[in-house]
mmCIF file of C-alpha atoms in Angstrom:
data_model
loop_
_atom_site.group_PDB
_atom_site.id
_atom_site.type_symbol
_atom_site.label_atom_id
_atom_site.label_comp_id
_atom_site.label_asym_id
_atom_site.label_seq_id
_atom_site.Cartn_x
_atom_site.Cartn_y
_atom_site.Cartn_z
ATOM 1 C CA UNK A 1148 -55.426 37.479 0.402
ATOM 2 C CA UNK A 1149 -54.287 39.672 3.301
ATOM 3 C CA UNK A 1150 -54.461 42.786 1.133
ATOM 4 C CA UNK A 1151 -57.973 41.837 -0.002
ATOM 5 C CA UNK A 1152 -59.164 41.343 3.591
ATOM 6 C CA UNK A 1153 -57.688 44.699 4.638
ATOM 7 C CA UNK A 1154 -59.364 46.366 1.672
ATOM 8 C CA UNK A 1155 -62.771 44.819 2.479
ATOM 9 C CA UNK A 1156 -62.577 45.245 6.267
ATOM 10 C CA UNK A 1157 -64.809 48.327 6.328
ATOM 11 C CA UNK A 1158 -67.429 46.540 4.188
ATOM 12 C CA UNK A 1159 -67.352 43.482 6.487
ATOM 13 C CA UNK A 1160 -67.883 45.638 9.563
ATOM 14 C CA UNK A 1161 -70.705 47.525 7.853
ATOM 15 C CA UNK A 1162 -72.519 44.306 6.881
ATOM 16 C CA UNK A 1163 -72.170 42.823 10.379
ATOM 17 C CA UNK A 1164 -73.587 45.984 11.938
ATOM 18 C CA UNK A 1165 -76.418 45.986 9.388
ATOM 19 C CA UNK A 1166 -77.351 42.373 10.189
ATOM 20 C CA UNK A 1167 -77.361 43.090 13.906
ATOM 21 C CA UNK A 1168 -79.526 46.213 13.446
ATOM 22 C CA UNK A 1169 -82.078 44.425 11.231
ATOM 23 C CA UNK A 1170 -82.290 41.524 13.664
ATOM 24 C CA UNK A 1171 -82.717 43.923 16.581
ATOM 25 C CA UNK A 1172 -85.569 45.734 14.793
ATOM 26 C CA UNK A 1173 -87.487 42.501 14.260
ATOM 27 C CA UNK A 1174 -86.768 41.389 17.851
ATOM 28 C CA UNK A 1175 -88.085 44.648 19.324
ATOM 29 C CA UNK A 1176 -91.164 44.464 17.092
ATOM 30 C CA UNK A 1177 -92.242 41.244 18.767
ATOM 31 C CA UNK A 1178 -90.696 38.596 16.536
ATOM 32 C CA UNK A 1179 -88.757 36.807 19.270
ATOM 33 C CA UNK A 1180 -88.196 33.457 17.564
ATOM 34 C CA UNK A 1181 -84.532 32.616 18.153
ATOM 35 C CA UNK A 1182 -84.597 29.993 15.432
ATOM 36 C CA UNK A 1183 -85.842 32.386 12.753
ATOM 37 C CA UNK A 1184 -83.429 35.112 13.890
ATOM 38 C CA UNK A 1185 -80.486 32.704 13.762
ATOM 39 C CA UNK A 1186 -81.568 31.445 10.347
ATOM 40 C CA UNK A 1187 -81.828 34.993 9.012
ATOM 41 C CA UNK A 1188 -78.386 35.903 10.359
ATOM 42 C CA UNK A 1189 -76.824 32.733 8.955
ATOM 43 C CA UNK A 1190 -78.451 33.242 5.561
ATOM 44 C CA UNK A 1191 -77.254 36.846 5.405
ATOM 45 C CA UNK A 1192 -73.724 35.816 6.347
ATOM 46 C CA UNK A 1193 -73.690 33.073 3.709
ATOM 47 C CA UNK A 1194 -74.829 35.479 1.012
ATOM 48 C CA UNK A 1195 -72.234 38.050 2.089
ATOM 49 C CA UNK A 1196 -69.433 35.449 2.194
ATOM 50 C CA UNK A 1197 -70.447 34.266 -1.285
ATOM 51 C CA UNK A 1198 -70.229 37.885 -2.498
ATOM 52 C CA UNK A 1199 -66.757 38.316 -0.975
ATOM 53 C CA UNK A 1200 -65.610 35.031 -2.525
ATOM 54 C CA UNK A 1201 -66.826 36.117 -5.968
ATOM 55 C CA UNK A 1202 -65.182 39.517 -5.585
ATOM 56 C CA UNK A 1203 -61.893 37.951 -4.490
ATOM 57 C CA UNK A 1204 -61.850 35.418 -7.331
ATOM 58 C CA UNK A 1205 -62.622 38.075 -9.934
ATOM 59 C CA UNK A 1206 -59.886 40.386 -8.587
ATOM 60 C CA UNK A 1207 -57.411 37.739 -7.421
ATOM 61 C CA UNK A 1208 -54.663 38.595 -9.919
ATOM 62 C CA UNK A 1209 -55.116 42.289 -9.228
ATOM 63 C CA UNK A 1210 -54.519 41.883 -5.482
ATOM 64 C CA UNK A 1211 -51.687 39.398 -6.081
ATOM 65 C CA UNK A 1212 -50.030 41.938 -8.362
ATOM 66 C CA UNK A 1213 -50.272 44.687 -5.761
ATOM 67 C CA UNK A 1214 -48.828 42.378 -3.117
ATOM 68 C CA UNK A 1215 -45.902 41.139 -5.251
ATOM 69 C CA UNK A 1216 -44.419 44.626 -5.969
ATOM 70 C CA UNK A 1217 -43.674 43.966 -9.631
ATOM 71 C CA UNK A 1218 -40.562 45.872 -10.811
ATOM 72 C CA UNK A 1219 -41.649 46.318 -14.442
ATOM 73 C CA UNK A 1220 -44.579 48.650 -15.008
ATOM 74 C CA UNK A 1221 -45.380 47.262 -18.464
ATOM 75 C CA UNK A 1222 -45.527 43.721 -17.077
ATOM 76 C CA UNK A 1223 -47.738 44.890 -14.232
ATOM 77 C CA UNK A 1224 -50.177 46.590 -16.612
ATOM 78 C CA UNK A 1225 -50.441 43.494 -18.798
ATOM 79 C CA UNK A 1226 -51.339 41.334 -15.781
ATOM 80 C CA UNK A 1227 -54.268 43.517 -14.754
ATOM 81 C CA UNK A 1228 -57.683 41.991 -15.457
ATOM 82 C CA UNK A 1229 -60.640 43.277 -17.413
ATOM 83 C CA UNK A 1230 -62.713 43.982 -14.281
ATOM 84 C CA UNK A 1231 -63.759 47.668 -14.115
ATOM 85 C CA UNK A 1232 -61.443 48.764 -11.295
ATOM 86 C CA UNK A 1233 -58.258 46.985 -12.467
ATOM 87 C CA UNK A 1234 -58.946 47.958 -16.084
ATOM 88 C CA UNK A 1235 -59.359 51.627 -15.159
ATOM 89 C CA UNK A 1236 -56.210 51.502 -13.060
ATOM 90 C CA UNK A 1237 -54.313 49.855 -15.933
ATOM 91 C CA UNK A 1238 -55.424 52.594 -18.313
ATOM 92 C CA UNK A 1239 -54.348 55.295 -15.855
ATOM 93 C CA UNK A 1240 -50.970 53.644 -15.288
ATOM 94 C CA UNK A 1241 -50.441 53.271 -19.027
ATOM 95 C CA UNK A 1242 -51.072 56.973 -19.610
ATOM 96 C CA UNK A 1243 -48.771 57.980 -16.774
ATOM 97 C CA UNK A 1244 -46.081 55.561 -17.952
ATOM 98 C CA UNK A 1245 -46.128 56.953 -21.489
ATOM 99 C CA UNK A 1246 -45.962 60.501 -20.128
ATOM 100 C CA UNK A 1247 -43.052 59.509 -17.898
ATOM 101 C CA UNK A 1248 -41.185 57.877 -20.798
ATOM 102 C CA UNK A 1249 -41.748 60.951 -22.938
ATOM 103 C CA UNK A 1250 -40.310 63.195 -20.225
ATOM 104 C CA UNK A 1251 -37.245 60.942 -19.825
ATOM 105 C CA UNK A 1252 -36.566 60.909 -23.574
ATOM 106 C CA UNK A 1253 -36.984 64.679 -23.768
ATOM 107 C CA UNK A 1254 -34.691 65.183 -20.766
ATOM 108 C CA UNK A 1255 -32.018 62.908 -22.245
ATOM 109 C CA UNK A 1256 -32.237 64.745 -25.570
ATOM 110 C CA UNK A 1257 -31.796 68.132 -23.883
ATOM 111 C CA UNK A 1258 -28.899 66.808 -21.815
ATOM 112 C CA UNK A 1259 -27.179 65.404 -24.899
ATOM 113 C CA UNK A 1260 -27.639 68.697 -26.749
ATOM 114 C CA UNK A 1261 -26.194 70.553 -23.773
ATOM 115 C CA UNK A 1262 -23.150 68.261 -23.592
ATOM 116 C CA UNK A 1263 -22.574 68.577 -27.338
ATOM 117 C CA UNK A 1264 -22.754 72.357 -27.101
ATOM 118 C CA UNK A 1265 -20.322 72.434 -24.167
ATOM 119 C CA UNK A 1266 -17.807 70.224 -25.990
ATOM 120 C CA UNK A 1267 -17.978 72.321 -29.141
ATOM 121 C CA UNK A 1268 -17.753 75.577 -27.203
ATOM 122 C CA UNK A 1269 -14.679 74.462 -25.246
ATOM 123 C CA UNK A 1270 -12.875 73.360 -28.414
ATOM 124 C CA UNK A 1271 -13.765 76.632 -30.143
ATOM 125 C CA UNK A 1272 -12.404 78.637 -27.218
ATOM 126 C CA UNK A 1273 -9.159 76.657 -27.204
ATOM 127 C CA UNK A 1274 -8.283 77.766 -30.737
ATOM 128 C CA UNK A 1275 -7.970 81.525 -30.030
ATOM 129 C CA UNK A 1276 -6.372 80.676 -26.690
ATOM 130 C CA UNK A 1277 -3.655 78.699 -28.466
ATOM 131 C CA UNK A 1278 -3.057 81.665 -30.777
ATOM 132 C CA UNK A 1279 -2.687 83.976 -27.772
ATOM 133 C CA UNK A 1280 -0.229 81.591 -26.121
ATOM 134 C CA UNK A 1281 1.812 81.425 -29.320
ATOM 135 C CA UNK A 1282 1.949 85.217 -29.548
ATOM 136 C CA UNK A 1283 2.956 85.532 -25.891
ATOM 137 C CA UNK A 1284 5.715 82.944 -26.249
ATOM 138 C CA UNK A 1285 7.537 85.273 -28.653
ATOM 139 C CA UNK A 1286 8.170 87.826 -25.903
ATOM 140 C CA UNK A 1287 9.307 86.939 -22.372
ATOM 141 C CA UNK A 1288 8.841 90.263 -20.585
ATOM 142 C CA UNK A 1289 7.127 90.503 -17.189
ATOM 143 C CA UNK A 1290 3.839 91.704 -18.621
ATOM 144 C CA UNK A 1291 3.599 88.759 -20.982
ATOM 145 C CA UNK A 1292 4.500 86.388 -18.169
ATOM 146 C CA UNK A 1293 1.509 87.671 -16.246
ATOM 147 C CA UNK A 1294 -0.696 87.245 -19.308
ATOM 148 C CA UNK A 1295 0.588 83.697 -19.784
ATOM 149 C CA UNK A 1296 -0.388 82.957 -16.205
ATOM 150 C CA UNK A 1297 -3.931 84.085 -16.964
ATOM 151 C CA UNK A 1298 -4.098 82.080 -20.191
ATOM 152 C CA UNK A 1299 -2.965 79.020 -18.222
ATOM 153 C CA UNK A 1300 -5.860 79.550 -15.839
ATOM 154 C CA UNK A 1301 -8.290 79.920 -18.727
ATOM 155 C CA UNK A 1302 -7.021 76.715 -20.323
ATOM 156 C CA UNK A 1303 -7.338 74.789 -17.060
ATOM 157 C CA UNK A 1304 -10.859 76.140 -16.626
ATOM 158 C CA UNK A 1305 -11.811 75.057 -20.146
ATOM 159 C CA UNK A 1306 -10.324 71.617 -19.515
ATOM 160 C CA UNK A 1307 -12.363 71.355 -16.330
ATOM 161 C CA UNK A 1308 -15.583 72.166 -18.223
ATOM 162 C CA UNK A 1309 -14.685 69.621 -20.890
ATOM 163 C CA UNK A 1310 -13.994 66.836 -18.405
ATOM 164 C CA UNK A 1311 -17.174 67.564 -16.453
ATOM 165 C CA UNK A 1312 -19.130 67.247 -19.703
ATOM 166 C CA UNK A 1313 -17.352 64.007 -20.621
ATOM 167 C CA UNK A 1314 -18.076 62.569 -17.200
ATOM 168 C CA UNK A 1315 -21.723 62.170 -18.238
ATOM 169 C CA UNK A 1316 -20.680 59.845 -21.076
ATOM 170 C CA UNK A 1317 -17.736 58.224 -19.316
ATOM 171 C CA UNK A 1318 -18.436 54.689 -20.552
ATOM 172 C CA UNK A 1319 -18.378 55.821 -24.197
ATOM 173 C CA UNK A 1320 -15.050 57.622 -23.720
ATOM 174 C CA UNK A 1321 -13.341 54.969 -21.579
ATOM 175 C CA UNK A 1322 -10.339 53.144 -23.072
ATOM 176 C CA UNK A 1323 -8.004 50.890 -21.078
ATOM 177 C CA UNK A 1324 -4.321 50.898 -21.989
ATOM 178 C CA UNK A 1325 -0.979 50.162 -20.364
ATOM 179 C CA UNK A 1326 0.558 53.300 -18.884
ATOM 180 C CA UNK A 1327 4.038 53.801 -17.458
ATOM 181 C CA UNK A 1328 3.502 55.914 -14.372
ATOM 182 C CA UNK A 1329 6.930 57.531 -14.430
ATOM 183 C CA UNK A 1330 6.615 58.703 -18.034
ATOM 184 C CA UNK A 1331 3.099 59.999 -17.467
ATOM 185 C CA UNK A 1332 4.123 61.857 -14.312
ATOM 186 C CA UNK A 1333 7.049 63.454 -16.170
ATOM 187 C CA UNK A 1334 4.697 64.642 -18.899
ATOM 188 C CA UNK A 1335 2.294 66.151 -16.360
ATOM 189 C CA UNK A 1336 5.149 67.900 -14.545
ATOM 190 C CA UNK A 1337 6.409 69.297 -17.851
ATOM 191 C CA UNK A 1338 2.945 70.598 -18.727
ATOM 192 C CA UNK A 1339 2.780 72.368 -15.356
ATOM 193 C CA UNK A 1340 6.352 73.676 -15.347
ATOM 194 C CA UNK A 1341 5.268 77.336 -15.420
ATOM 195 C CA UNK A 1342 2.983 76.689 -12.429
ATOM 196 C CA UNK A 1343 5.903 75.194 -10.478
ATOM 197 C CA UNK A 1344 8.168 78.118 -11.356
ATOM 198 C CA UNK A 1345 5.610 80.802 -10.499
ATOM 199 C CA UNK A 1346 4.794 79.115 -7.186
ATOM 200 C CA UNK A 1347 8.444 78.540 -6.156
ATOM 201 C CA UNK A 1348 7.680 74.859 -5.653
ATOM 202 C CA UNK A 1349 9.780 72.029 -7.068
ATOM 203 C CA UNK A 1350 8.846 68.480 -8.107
ATOM 204 C CA UNK A 1351 10.632 65.452 -6.667
ATOM 205 C CA UNK A 1352 10.062 62.327 -8.743
ATOM 206 C CA UNK A 1353 10.287 59.077 -6.754
ATOM 207 C CA UNK A 1354 8.418 56.668 -9.028
ATOM 208 C CA UNK A 1355 10.010 53.262 -9.576
ATOM 209 C CA UNK A 1356 11.229 52.411 -13.054
ATOM 210 C CA UNK A 1357 9.107 50.140 -15.271
ATOM 211 C CA UNK A 1358 5.998 50.620 -13.144
ATOM 212 C CA UNK A 1359 3.013 50.010 -15.421
ATOM 213 C CA UNK A 1360 -0.720 49.935 -14.737
ATOM 214 C CA UNK A 1361 -3.705 49.237 -16.961
ATOM 215 C CA UNK A 1362 -5.997 52.247 -16.906
ATOM 216 C CA UNK A 1363 -7.413 55.024 -19.057
ATOM 217 C CA UNK A 1364 -4.399 57.191 -19.827
ATOM 218 C CA UNK A 1365 -6.342 60.349 -20.620
ATOM 219 C CA UNK A 1366 -8.339 60.266 -17.401
ATOM 220 C CA UNK A 1367 -5.306 59.308 -15.310
ATOM 221 C CA UNK A 1368 -3.434 62.271 -16.789
ATOM 222 C CA UNK A 1369 -6.297 64.564 -15.763
ATOM 223 C CA UNK A 1370 -6.306 63.076 -12.257
ATOM 224 C CA UNK A 1371 -2.564 63.574 -11.832
ATOM 225 C CA UNK A 1372 -2.861 67.140 -13.119
ATOM 226 C CA UNK A 1373 -5.532 67.883 -10.542
ATOM 227 C CA UNK A 1374 -3.611 66.375 -7.641
ATOM 228 C CA UNK A 1375 -0.324 68.029 -8.604
ATOM 229 C CA UNK A 1376 -1.982 71.406 -9.251
ATOM 230 C CA UNK A 1377 -3.695 71.265 -5.849
ATOM 231 C CA UNK A 1378 -0.429 70.353 -4.148
ATOM 232 C CA UNK A 1379 1.377 73.254 -5.838
ATOM 233 C CA UNK A 1380 -1.361 75.815 -5.192
ATOM 234 C CA UNK A 1381 -1.537 75.056 -1.479
ATOM 235 C CA UNK A 1382 2.274 75.054 -1.159
ATOM 236 C CA UNK A 1383 2.889 78.215 -3.202
ATOM 237 C CA UNK A 1384 5.745 80.436 -2.063
ATOM 238 C CA UNK A 1385 7.119 77.911 0.408
ATOM 239 C CA UNK A 1386 10.088 76.789 -1.671
ATOM 240 C CA UNK A 1387 9.186 73.226 -0.695
ATOM 241 C CA UNK A 1388 9.065 70.099 -2.825
ATOM 242 C CA UNK A 1389 6.112 68.195 -4.198
ATOM 243 C CA UNK A 1390 7.016 64.525 -3.918
ATOM 244 C CA UNK A 1391 5.503 62.092 -6.389
ATOM 245 C CA UNK A 1392 5.963 58.508 -5.219
ATOM 246 C CA UNK A 1393 5.187 55.342 -7.108
ATOM 247 C CA UNK A 1394 5.858 51.862 -5.790
ATOM 248 C CA UNK A 1395 4.553 48.310 -5.592
ATOM 249 C CA UNK A 1396 2.872 46.866 -2.551
ATOM 250 C CA UNK A 1397 1.827 43.248 -2.018
ATOM 251 C CA UNK A 1398 -1.371 43.410 -4.067
ATOM 252 C CA UNK A 1399 -1.373 46.822 -5.720
ATOM 253 C CA UNK A 1400 0.585 49.735 -7.112
ATOM 254 C CA UNK A 1401 0.551 52.957 -5.117
ATOM 255 C CA UNK A 1402 0.876 56.451 -6.575
ATOM 256 C CA UNK A 1403 1.283 59.279 -4.064
ATOM 257 C CA UNK A 1404 1.348 63.059 -4.412
ATOM 258 C CA UNK A 1405 2.797 64.561 -1.218
ATOM 259 C CA UNK A 1406 3.042 68.254 -0.413
ATOM 260 C CA UNK A 1407 4.192 70.297 2.577
ATOM 261 C CA UNK A 1408 1.461 72.892 2.238
ATOM 262 C CA UNK A 1409 -1.166 74.236 4.605
ATOM 263 C CA UNK A 1410 -2.886 70.879 5.091
ATOM 264 C CA UNK A 1411 -6.593 70.105 5.172
ATOM 265 C CA UNK A 1412 -8.527 70.765 8.400
ATOM 266 C CA UNK A 1413 -9.889 67.599 9.995
ATOM 267 C CA UNK A 1414 -13.433 68.967 9.727
ATOM 268 C CA UNK A 1415 -13.102 69.111 5.924
ATOM 269 C CA UNK A 1416 -11.463 65.739 5.247
ATOM 270 C CA UNK A 1417 -14.697 63.780 4.987
ATOM 271 C CA UNK A 1418 -16.182 66.232 2.470
ATOM 272 C CA UNK A 1419 -13.352 67.178 0.127
ATOM 273 C CA UNK A 1420 -14.638 64.779 -2.555
ATOM 274 C CA UNK A 1421 -18.142 66.275 -2.526
ATOM 275 C CA UNK A 1422 -19.182 68.320 -5.539
ATOM 276 C CA UNK A 1423 -18.704 72.098 -5.135
ATOM 277 C CA UNK A 1424 -17.188 71.730 -1.669
ATOM 278 C CA UNK A 1425 -14.344 74.239 -1.260
ATOM 279 C CA UNK A 1426 -13.697 74.115 2.494
ATOM 280 C CA UNK A 1427 -11.575 76.488 4.511
ATOM 281 C CA UNK A 1428 -8.612 76.343 2.132
ATOM 282 C CA UNK A 1429 -10.761 77.009 -0.912
ATOM 283 C CA UNK A 1430 -12.260 80.104 0.676
ATOM 284 C CA UNK A 1431 -8.845 81.310 1.854
ATOM 285 C CA UNK A 1432 -7.032 80.842 -1.467
ATOM 286 C CA UNK A 1433 -10.077 81.745 -3.631
ATOM 287 C CA UNK A 1434 -8.954 79.396 -6.398
ATOM 288 C CA UNK A 1435 -11.103 76.347 -5.753
ATOM 289 C CA UNK A 1436 -14.241 75.442 -7.697
ATOM 290 C CA UNK A 1437 -14.939 72.392 -5.548
ATOM 291 C CA UNK A 1438 -15.162 70.166 -8.647
ATOM 292 C CA UNK A 1439 -11.590 68.908 -9.148
ATOM 293 C CA UNK A 1440 -11.457 66.306 -6.386
ATOM 294 C CA UNK A 1441 -15.088 65.379 -7.004
ATOM 295 C CA UNK A 1442 -14.256 64.429 -10.592
ATOM 296 C CA UNK A 1443 -11.090 62.648 -9.427
ATOM 297 C CA UNK A 1444 -13.035 60.475 -6.982
ATOM 298 C CA UNK A 1445 -15.850 59.792 -9.443
ATOM 299 C CA UNK A 1446 -13.500 58.743 -12.240
ATOM 300 C CA UNK A 1447 -11.388 56.544 -9.964
ATOM 301 C CA UNK A 1448 -14.522 54.787 -8.732
ATOM 302 C CA UNK A 1449 -15.602 54.137 -12.318
ATOM 303 C CA UNK A 1450 -12.138 52.734 -13.156
ATOM 304 C CA UNK A 1451 -12.135 50.522 -10.040
ATOM 305 C CA UNK A 1452 -9.200 52.406 -8.516
ATOM 306 C CA UNK A 1453 -9.136 53.807 -5.006
ATOM 307 C CA UNK A 1454 -8.010 57.073 -3.470
ATOM 308 C CA UNK A 1455 -6.995 57.853 0.091
ATOM 309 C CA UNK A 1456 -6.042 61.138 1.723
ATOM 310 C CA UNK A 1457 -3.935 61.908 4.767
ATOM 311 C CA UNK A 1458 -3.471 65.452 5.991
ATOM 312 C CA UNK A 1459 -2.753 67.537 9.046
ATOM 313 C CA UNK A 1460 -2.460 71.222 9.782
ATOM 314 C CA UNK A 1461 -0.010 73.166 11.909
ATOM 315 C CA UNK A 1462 3.630 72.250 12.393
ATOM 316 C CA UNK A 1463 4.752 69.606 9.929
ATOM 317 C CA UNK A 1464 1.561 70.072 7.975
ATOM 318 C CA UNK A 1465 0.998 68.654 4.542
ATOM 319 C CA UNK A 1466 -1.254 66.404 2.503
ATOM 320 C CA UNK A 1467 -0.768 63.001 0.918
ATOM 321 C CA UNK A 1468 -3.084 61.948 -1.901
ATOM 322 C CA UNK A 1469 -2.740 58.223 -2.547
ATOM 323 C CA UNK A 1470 -4.125 56.415 -5.597
ATOM 324 C CA UNK A 1471 -4.319 52.627 -5.292
ATOM 325 C CA UNK A 1472 -4.319 50.499 -8.435
ATOM 326 C CA UNK A 1473 -5.576 46.997 -7.580
ATOM 327 C CA UNK A 1474 -3.534 43.914 -8.419
ATOM 328 C CA UNK A 1475 -5.647 43.149 -11.508
ATOM 329 C CA UNK A 1476 -4.654 46.506 -13.043
ATOM 330 C CA UNK A 1477 -0.915 46.100 -12.410
ATOM 331 C CA UNK A 1478 1.495 44.966 -15.089
ATOM 332 C CA UNK A 1479 5.252 44.850 -15.533
ATOM 333 C CA UNK A 1480 7.133 46.127 -18.566
ATOM 334 C CA UNK A 1481 9.083 42.863 -18.642
ATOM 335 C CA UNK A 1482 5.829 40.961 -19.175
#
């Protein structure tokens, strides 16, 4: 009703002005009968009110629909009446809705084709890369060591592309399983052994025995690889240790990756999980894509895990990345 009155306000004002003008014309022309003038005004108002009532009743559902803010467009279109204005609006909305649906379907199809292409391309590139790594493993001279370092970077880059592509279809690729944190951390350290050796950084495993969580093992492996690789890269050449802690708290299991590297400036801490954000360290080391921690945070959110970061620069600098597995995701091997 309020929307109808606001919509008809200009018409109401126009009709009132018109009645006053017509009455004034007759009054100035010598017809000064107050009774007749009042009757004419009252009759005009009654006719106008009857017109507004008819218009409101014939468009009542239309105005009620606009006021209720229906969420479903199809439902809204079906409720529109056969009056000329609502019917025309319904036809326009239907055309726009079909066009919108067509664009969404086309966009989803293109996105799916793009993801399929990226997955296939990454797997195709990994085959010749594996052949190169096999050939290089037969000779351990300095030149081949340098080439192995580059092939490691290529493989990590391909893995990053693959995981970014899979992030779009995370729910289809998600599989919960029981994972022993200590075993998984050992596997990740072993996979990155050449990175540790080249960087003169050493792992220090401090994960409790029989510490098990329910999570997606493949994604957790990727997350640990990212955190450990970051810790090593920003501690390279220091001869320091990368400490990997795992322990139980009152209502969760905590996994920590602690380094003694350059630390993260306070101005960057709030943005390190943003996509493509590299920060001061990324620009200084020229190794960061700004996507690793973004994927880590996104995946942990989807798995209902949490991540915290503590860091400081200067003397005693270093960074602690802390993954928190809630109580519901914690199991014991004994159980």
